[in-house]
Coordinates of N, CA, C and O in Angstrom, one line a residue:
X1 N -12.4 -3.3 15.1 CA -11.0 -3.4 15.5 C -10.1 -3.4 14.3 O -10.4 -4.2 13.4
X2 N -9.1 -2.7 14.4 CA -8.1 -2.7 13.3 C -7.4 -4.0 13.2 O -7.1 -4.7 14.2
X3 N -7.2 -4.5 11.9 CA -6.6 -5.8 11.7 C -5.5 -5.6 10.7 O -5.6 -4.8 9.8
X4 N -4.3 -6.3 10.9 CA -3.3 -6.2 9.9 C -3.7 -7.2 8.8 O -3.9 -8.3 9.0
X5 N -3.7 -6.6 7.6 CA -4.1 -7.4 6.4 C -3.1 -7.5 5.3 O -3.3 -8.2 4.3
X6 N -2.0 -6.8 5.4 CA -1.0 -6.9 4.4 C 0.4 -6.6 4.9 O 0.5 -5.8 5.8
X7 N 1.3 -7.2 4.3 CA 2.8 -6.9 4.5 C 3.4 -6.6 3.1 O 3.1 -7.3 2.2
X8 N 4.2 -5.6 3.1 CA 4.9 -5.3 1.8 C 6.4 -5.6 1.9 O 7.0 -5.3 2.9
X9 N 6.8 -6.4 0.9 CA 8.3 -6.8 0.9 C 8.9 -6.2 -0.4 O 8.4 -6.3 -1.5
X10 N 10.0 -5.4 -0.2 CA 10.7 -4.9 -1.4 C 11.6 -6.0 -1.9 O 12.3 -6.7 -1.1
X11 N 11.7 -6.2 -3.2 CA 12.4 -7.3 -3.8 C 13.0 -6.9 -5.1 O 12.5 -6.0 -5.8
X12 N 14.1 -7.6 -5.5 CA 14.7 -7.4 -6.9 C 13.8 -8.1 -7.9 O 13.7 -7.6 -9.1
X13 N 13.2 -9.2 -7.6 CA 12.4 -10.0 -8.5 C 11.1 -10.5 -7.9 O 11.1 -11.6 -7.4
X14 N 10.1 -9.6 -7.9 CA 8.9 -10.0 -7.2 C 8.2 -11.3 -7.8 O 7.7 -12.1 -7.1
X15 N 8.3 -11.4 -9.1 CA 7.8 -12.6 -9.8 C 8.4 -13.9 -9.2 O 7.8 -14.9 -9.0
X16 N 9.7 -13.9 -9.1 CA 10.5 -15.0 -8.5 C 10.0 -15.3 -7.1 O 9.8 -16.5 -6.8
X17 N 9.8 -14.3 -6.3 CA 9.3 -14.5 -4.9 C 7.9 -15.1 -5.0 O 7.6 -15.9 -4.2
X18 N 7.1 -14.5 -5.8 CA 5.7 -15.0 -5.9 C 5.7 -16.5 -6.3 O 4.9 -17.3 -5.7
X19 N 6.6 -16.9 -7.3 CA 6.7 -18.3 -7.6 C 7.1 -19.1 -6.4 O 6.5 -20.2 -6.2
X20 N 8.0 -18.6 -5.6 CA 8.4 -19.4 -4.4 C 7.3 -19.6 -3.4 O 7.0 -20.7 -3.0
X21 N 6.6 -18.5 -3.1 CA 5.5 -18.5 -2.1 C 4.3 -19.4 -2.6 O 3.7 -20.0 -1.8
X22 N 4.0 -19.3 -3.9 CA 2.9 -20.1 -4.4 C 3.3 -21.6 -4.5 O 2.5 -22.5 -4.1
X23 N 4.5 -21.9 -4.9 CA 4.9 -23.3 -5.1 C 5.1 -24.0 -3.7 O 4.7 -25.1 -3.5
X24 N 5.8 -23.3 -2.8 CA 6.2 -23.9 -1.6 C 5.1 -23.9 -0.5 O 4.8 -24.8 0.2
X25 N 4.4 -22.7 -0.4 CA 3.5 -22.5 0.7 C 2.0 -22.5 0.2 O 1.1 -22.3 1.0
X26 N 1.8 -22.7 -1.1 CA 0.4 -22.8 -1.6 C -0.3 -21.4 -1.6 O -1.6 -21.4 -1.7
X27 N 0.4 -20.3 -1.5 CA -0.3 -19.0 -1.6 C -0.8 -18.8 -3.0 O -0.4 -19.5 -4.0
X28 N -1.8 -17.9 -3.2 CA -2.4 -17.6 -4.5 C -2.0 -16.2 -4.9 O -2.0 -15.3 -4.1
X29 N -1.7 -16.1 -6.2 CA -1.5 -14.7 -6.8 C -2.8 -14.0 -6.9 O -3.8 -14.6 -7.5
X30 N -3.0 -12.8 -6.4 CA -4.2 -12.1 -6.5 C -4.1 -10.9 -7.4 O -5.1 -10.3 -7.7
X31 N -2.9 -10.5 -7.8 CA -2.8 -9.4 -8.7 C -1.3 -9.1 -9.1 O -0.4 -9.6 -8.4
X32 N -1.2 -8.5 -10.2 CA 0.1 -8.1 -10.8 C 0.0 -6.7 -11.4 O -1.0 -6.5 -12.1
X33 N 1.0 -5.9 -11.2 CA 1.0 -4.5 -11.9 C 2.4 -3.9 -11.8 O 3.0 -3.9 -10.8
X34 N 2.8 -3.4 -12.9 CA 4.1 -2.7 -13.0 C 5.3 -3.5 -12.4 O 6.1 -2.9 -11.8
X35 N 5.2 -4.8 -12.6 CA 6.3 -5.6 -12.0 C 6.1 -6.1 -10.6 O 6.9 -6.9 -10.1
X36 N 5.1 -5.6 -9.9 CA 4.8 -6.0 -8.6 C 3.8 -7.1 -8.6 O 3.0 -7.2 -9.5
X37 N 3.8 -8.0 -7.6 CA 2.9 -9.1 -7.5 C 2.3 -9.2 -6.1 O 3.0 -9.0 -5.1
X38 N 1.0 -9.5 -6.0 CA 0.4 -9.7 -4.7 C 0.0 -11.1 -4.6 O -0.6 -11.7 -5.5
X39 N 0.3 -11.7 -3.4 CA -0.1 -13.1 -3.1 C -0.8 -13.1 -1.7 O -0.7 -12.1 -1.0
X40 N -1.5 -14.2 -1.5 CA -2.3 -14.3 -0.2 C -2.3 -15.7 0.2 O -2.3 -16.6 -0.6
X41 N -2.5 -15.9 1.5 CA -2.8 -17.2 2.1 C -4.2 -17.3 2.4 O -4.7 -18.2 3.0
X42 N -5.0 -16.3 2.1 CA -6.4 -16.2 2.4 C -6.8 -15.3 3.6 O -7.9 -15.0 3.8
X43 N -5.7 -15.0 4.3 CA -5.9 -14.1 5.5 C -5.1 -12.9 5.4 O -5.6 -11.8 5.7
X44 N -3.9 -13.0 5.0 CA -3.0 -11.8 4.9 C -2.5 -11.8 3.5 O -2.0 -12.8 2.9
X45 N -2.5 -10.6 2.9 CA -1.9 -10.4 1.6 C -0.4 -10.0 1.8 O -0.1 -9.2 2.7
X46 N 0.4 -10.4 0.8 CA 1.8 -10.0 0.8 C 2.0 -9.3 -0.5 O 1.9 -9.9 -1.6
X47 N 2.4 -8.0 -0.5 CA 2.7 -7.2 -1.7 C 4.2 -7.4 -1.9 O 5.0 -7.0 -1.1
X48 N 4.5 -8.0 -3.0 CA 5.9 -8.2 -3.4 C 6.2 -7.0 -4.4 O 5.8 -7.0 -5.6
X49 N 7.0 -6.0 -3.9 CA 7.2 -4.8 -4.7 C 8.6 -4.7 -5.2 O 9.6 -4.8 -4.4
X50 N 8.7 -4.4 -6.5 CA 10.1 -4.2 -7.1 C 10.7 -3.0 -6.5 O 10.1 -1.9 -6.4
X51 N 12.0 -3.1 -6.0 CA 12.7 -2.0 -5.5 C 12.8 -1.0 -6.7 O 13.2 -1.3 -7.8
X52 N 12.5 0.3 -6.4 CA 12.5 1.3 -7.4 C 13.9 2.0 -7.5 O 14.3 2.6 -8.5
X53 N 14.7 2.0 -6.4 CA 16.0 2.6 -6.4 C 17.0 1.5 -6.0 O 16.8 0.7 -5.2
X54 N 18.2 1.6 -6.6 CA 19.3 0.7 -6.3 C 19.6 0.6 -4.8 O 19.8 -0.5 -4.3
X55 N 19.7 1.7 -4.1 CA 20.1 1.7 -2.7 C 19.0 1.3 -1.8 O 19.2 1.2 -0.6
X56 N 17.7 1.2 -2.2 CA 16.6 0.8 -1.3 C 16.8 -0.5 -0.7 O 17.2 -1.5 -1.4
X57 N 16.6 -0.7 0.6 CA 16.8 -2.0 1.2 C 15.8 -3.0 0.7 O 14.6 -2.7 0.4
X58 N 16.2 -4.3 0.7 CA 15.3 -5.4 0.4 C 14.7 -5.8 1.7 O 15.2 -5.6 2.8
X59 N 13.5 -6.5 1.6 CA 12.9 -7.0 2.8 C 11.6 -6.3 3.2 O 11.0 -5.6 2.4
X60 N 11.1 -6.6 4.4 CA 9.9 -6.0 4.8 C 10.0 -4.5 4.8 O 10.9 -3.9 5.4
X61 N 9.0 -3.8 4.1 CA 9.0 -2.4 4.0 C 8.0 -1.7 4.9 O 8.2 -0.7 5.6
X62 N 6.8 -2.3 4.9 CA 5.7 -1.8 5.7 C 4.6 -2.9 5.9 O 4.7 -3.9 5.2
X63 N 3.6 -2.6 6.7 CA 2.5 -3.5 6.9 C 1.2 -2.6 6.8 O 1.4 -1.4 6.7
X64 N 0.1 -3.2 6.7 CA -1.1 -2.4 6.5 C -2.3 -2.8 7.4 O -2.6 -4.0 7.6
X65 N -2.9 -1.8 7.9 CA -4.1 -2.0 8.8 C -5.4 -1.8 7.9 O -5.4 -0.9 7.1
X66 N -6.4 -2.6 8.2 CA -7.7 -2.3 7.7 C -8.5 -1.9 8.9 O -8.5 -2.5 9.9
X67 N -9.2 -0.7 8.7 CA -10.0 -0.1 9.8 C -11.5 -0.2 9.5 O -11.9 0.0 8.3
X68 N -12.3 -0.4 10.5 CA -13.7 -0.2 10.3 C -14.0 1.3 10.2 O -13.3 2.1 10.8
X69 N -14.9 1.6 9.3 CA -15.2 3.0 9.1 C -15.5 3.7 10.5 O -15.1 4.9 10.7
X70 N -16.2 3.1 11.4 CA -16.6 3.7 12.6 C -15.4 4.0 13.5 O -15.4 4.9 14.3
X71 N -14.3 3.2 13.4 CA -13.1 3.5 14.3 C -12.1 4.4 13.6 O -11.2 4.9 14.3
X72 N -12.3 4.7 12.4 CA -11.3 5.6 11.6 C -11.2 7.0 12.3 O -10.0 7.4 12.5
X73 N -12.2 7.7 12.6 CA -12.0 9.0 13.2 C -11.2 8.9 14.5 O -10.4 9.8 14.8
X74 N -11.5 7.9 15.4 CA -10.8 7.8 16.6 C -9.3 7.6 16.4 O -8.4 8.3 17.0
X75 N -9.0 6.6 15.5 CA -7.6 6.3 15.2 C -6.8 7.6 14.6 O -5.7 7.9 15.1
X76 N -7.5 8.3 13.7 CA -6.8 9.4 13.1 C -6.7 10.6 14.1 O -5.6 11.2 14.2
X77 N -7.7 10.8 15.0 CA -7.6 11.8 16.0 C -6.4 11.5 17.0 O -5.7 12.4 17.4
X78 N -6.3 10.2 17.4 CA -5.3 9.8 18.4 C -3.9 10.0 17.8 O -3.0 10.5 18.4
X79 N -3.8 9.6 16.5 CA -2.5 9.8 15.8 C -2.1 11.2 15.7 O -1.0 11.6 15.9
X80 N -3.1 12.1 15.4 CA -2.8 13.5 15.2 C -2.4 14.1 16.6 O -1.5 14.9 16.6
X81 N -3.0 13.7 17.7 CA -2.6 14.1 19.0 C -1.1 13.8 19.3 O -0.4 14.6 20.0
X82 N -0.6 12.8 18.7 CA 0.8 12.4 18.9 C 1.7 13.0 17.9 O 2.9 12.7 17.8
X83 N 1.2 13.9 17.0 CA 2.0 14.5 15.9 C 2.3 13.5 14.8 O 3.3 13.7 14.1
X84 N 1.5 12.5 14.7 CA 1.7 11.4 13.6 C 0.5 11.3 12.7 O 0.1 10.2 12.3
X85 N 0.0 12.5 12.3 CA -1.2 12.5 11.4 C -1.0 11.7 10.1 O 0.0 12.0 9.4
X86 N -1.8 10.8 9.8 CA -1.7 10.1 8.5 C -1.7 11.0 7.3 O -2.4 12.1 7.3
X87 N -1.1 10.6 6.2 CA -1.1 11.4 5.0 C -1.4 10.5 3.8 O -1.4 9.3 3.9
X88 N -1.8 11.2 2.7 CA -2.2 10.5 1.5 C -0.9 10.1 0.7 O -0.2 11.0 0.3
X89 N -0.7 8.8 0.4 CA 0.6 8.5 -0.3 C 0.6 8.9 -1.7 O 1.7 9.0 -2.3
X90 N -0.6 9.3 -2.3 CA -0.6 9.8 -3.7 C 0.1 11.1 -3.8 O 0.6 11.5 -4.8
X91 N 0.2 11.8 -2.6 CA 0.9 13.1 -2.6 C 2.4 12.9 -2.9 O 3.1 13.9 -3.3
X92 N 2.9 11.7 -2.8 CA 4.3 11.4 -3.0 C 4.6 11.2 -4.5 O 5.7 11.0 -4.9
X93 N 3.5 11.3 -5.4 CA 3.7 11.1 -6.8 C 3.8 9.7 -7.2 O 4.4 9.3 -8.2
X94 N 3.2 8.8 -6.4 CA 3.3 7.3 -6.6 C 2.3 6.9 -7.6 O 2.2 5.7 -7.9
X95 N 1.5 7.8 -8.2 CA 0.5 7.4 -9.2 C -0.7 6.7 -8.6 O -1.0 6.9 -7.4
X96 N -1.4 6.0 -9.4 CA -2.7 5.5 -9.0 C -2.6 4.0 -8.6 O -3.6 3.4 -8.2
X97 N -1.4 3.4 -8.6 CA -1.3 2.0 -8.4 C -1.2 1.7 -6.9 O -0.3 1.0 -6.5
X98 N -2.1 2.2 -6.2 CA -2.2 1.9 -4.7 C -3.7 1.6 -4.4 O -4.3 2.2 -3.6
X99 N -4.2 0.5 -4.9 CA -5.6 0.2 -4.7 C -6.0 -0.2 -3.3 O -7.2 0.0 -3.0
X100 N -5.1 -0.6 -2.5 CA -5.5 -1.1 -1.1 C -5.1 -0.1 0.0 O -5.0 -0.5 1.1
X101 N -4.8 1.1 -0.4 CA -4.3 2.0 0.7 C -5.0 3.4 0.5 O -5.0 3.9 -0.6
X102 N -5.5 4.0 1.6 CA -6.0 5.3 1.5 C -5.0 6.3 2.1 O -4.9 7.4 1.5
X103 N -4.4 5.9 3.2 CA -3.5 6.8 3.8 C -2.3 6.0 4.3 O -2.3 4.8 4.4
X104 N -1.2 6.7 4.7 CA 0.0 6.1 5.3 C 0.3 6.8 6.6 O -0.1 7.9 6.8
X105 N 0.9 6.0 7.4 CA 1.3 6.6 8.7 C 2.6 5.9 9.2 O 3.2 5.1 8.6
X106 N 3.0 6.3 10.4 CA 4.1 5.7 11.1 C 3.9 5.7 12.6 O 3.2 6.6 13.1
X107 N 4.5 4.8 13.3 CA 4.4 4.7 14.7 C 5.5 5.7 15.3 O 6.3 6.3 14.6
X108 N 5.5 5.8 16.6 CA 6.5 6.7 17.2 C 8.0 6.4 16.9 O 8.8 7.3 17.1
X109 N 8.3 5.2 16.5 CA 9.7 4.9 16.2 C 9.9 4.9 14.7 O 11.0 4.5 14.2
X110 N 9.0 5.3 13.9 CA 9.2 5.5 12.4 C 8.8 4.3 11.6 O 9.0 4.3 10.4
X111 N 8.3 3.2 12.2 CA 7.8 2.1 11.4 C 6.6 2.4 10.6 O 5.6 3.0 11.1
X112 N 6.7 2.2 9.3 CA 5.6 2.6 8.3 C 4.5 1.6 8.3 O 4.7 0.4 8.3
X113 N 3.3 2.2 8.0 CA 2.1 1.3 7.8 C 1.1 2.0 6.9 O 1.2 3.3 6.8
X114 N 0.3 1.3 6.3 CA -0.8 1.8 5.5 C -2.1 1.7 6.3 O -2.2 0.8 7.1
X115 N -3.1 2.5 5.9 CA -4.4 2.5 6.6 C -5.4 2.5 5.5 O -5.3 3.3 4.5
X116 N -6.4 1.7 5.6 CA -7.5 1.6 4.6 C -8.8 1.1 5.3 O -8.7 0.4 6.3
X117 N -9.9 1.4 4.7 CA -11.1 0.8 5.1 C -11.8 0.0 3.9 O -12.9 -0.4 4.0
X118 N -11.0 -0.1 2.8 CA -11.5 -0.9 1.7 C -10.7 -0.6 0.4 O -9.8 0.2 0.5
X119 N -11.0 -1.2 -0.6 CA -10.3 -1.1 -1.9 C -10.8 0.2 -2.6 O -11.9 0.5 -2.7
X120 N -9.8 0.9 -3.2 CA -10.1 2.1 -4.0 C -10.8 1.7 -5.3 O -10.5 0.7 -5.9
X121 N -11.6 2.6 -5.9 CA -12.1 2.5 -7.2 C -11.0 2.9 -8.2 O -10.8 4.1 -8.4
X122 N -10.3 2.0 -8.8 CA -9.2 2.3 -9.7 C -9.5 3.1 -10.9 O -8.7 3.9 -11.4
X123 N -10.7 2.9 -11.5 CA -11.1 3.7 -12.6 C -11.2 5.2 -12.2 O -10.8 6.1 -12.9
X124 N -11.8 5.4 -11.1 CA -11.9 6.8 -10.5 C -10.6 7.4 -10.2 O -10.3 8.5 -10.5
X125 N -9.7 6.6 -9.7 CA -8.3 7.0 -9.4 C -7.6 7.4 -10.6 O -6.9 8.4 -10.6
X126 N -7.8 6.7 -11.7 CA -7.1 7.0 -13.0 C -7.6 8.4 -13.5 O -6.8 9.2 -14.0
X127 N -8.9 8.6 -13.4 CA -9.4 9.9 -13.8 C -8.9 11.1 -13.0 O -8.5 12.1 -13.5
X128 N -8.8 10.9 -11.7 CA -8.3 11.9 -10.8 C -6.8 12.1 -11.1 O -6.4 13.3 -11.1
X129 N -6.1 11.1 -11.3 CA -4.6 11.2 -11.6 C -4.4 11.9 -12.9 O -3.5 12.8 -13.0
X130 N -5.2 11.6 -13.9 CA -5.1 12.3 -15.2 C -5.4 13.8 -15.1 O -4.7 14.6 -15.6
X131 N -6.4 14.1 -14.3 CA -6.8 15.5 -14.2 C -5.7 16.2 -13.4 O -5.3 17.4 -13.7
X132 N -5.1 15.6 -12.4 CA -4.1 16.2 -11.6 C -2.8 16.5 -12.5 O -2.2 17.5 -12.4
X133 N -2.5 15.5 -13.3 CA -1.4 15.7 -14.2 C -1.6 16.8 -15.2 O -0.7 17.7 -15.4
X134 N -2.8 16.9 -15.8 CA -3.1 17.9 -16.7 C -3.1 19.3 -16.1 O -2.6 20.3 -16.7
X135 N -3.6 19.4 -14.8 CA -3.5 20.7 -14.1 C -2.1 21.1 -13.9 O -1.7 22.2 -14.1
X136 N -1.2 20.1 -13.5 CA 0.2 20.4 -13.2 C 0.9 20.8 -14.4 O 1.8 21.6 -14.4
X137 N 0.5 20.3 -15.6 CA 1.2 20.6 -16.8 C 0.6 21.8 -17.5 O 1.1 22.3 -18.6
X138 N -0.4 22.4 -16.9 CA -1.0 23.6 -17.5 C -2.0 23.3 -18.7 O -2.4 24.3 -19.3
X139 N -2.4 22.1 -18.9 CA -3.2 21.8 -20.0 C -4.7 21.8 -19.6 O -5.6 21.6 -20.5
X140 N -5.0 22.0 -18.4 CA -6.4 21.9 -17.9 C -6.7 23.2 -17.1 O -6.0 23.5 -16.2
X141 N -7.8 23.8 -17.4 CA -8.2 25.0 -16.6 C -9.2 24.5 -15.6 O -10.1 23.7 -15.9
X142 N -9.0 24.9 -14.3 CA -10.1 24.5 -13.3 C -9.5 24.2 -12.0 O -8.6 24.2 -11.5

């Protein structure tokens, strides 16, 4: 059964929010990268993400489902039937810093969510990203 395992919040100062949630609610910091901070209560992770654009709204941006491998084909097929086929967020040029998401999707009203069945191998992601960059810049044949 799909479970919601993370919520992403856009913020001006993710570190300040992390300090708030750890100090007041006892959450634990589980990771930091490029100014973003991840905290957890042990059940749900909260990704505190620095707003990249001035006009981007602050607050809850998306949530994330963890799927069992066995249910993934059904979920993807049903979404595709509704014209809501999940896509790879790396195609947006967001780099390799997405360890907990394989695909992204949206519901019929446009609410965004991530889909994953586990954590990505970040070393492999870095290699793939470097090769993609080199192909795009014409430095790699293949």
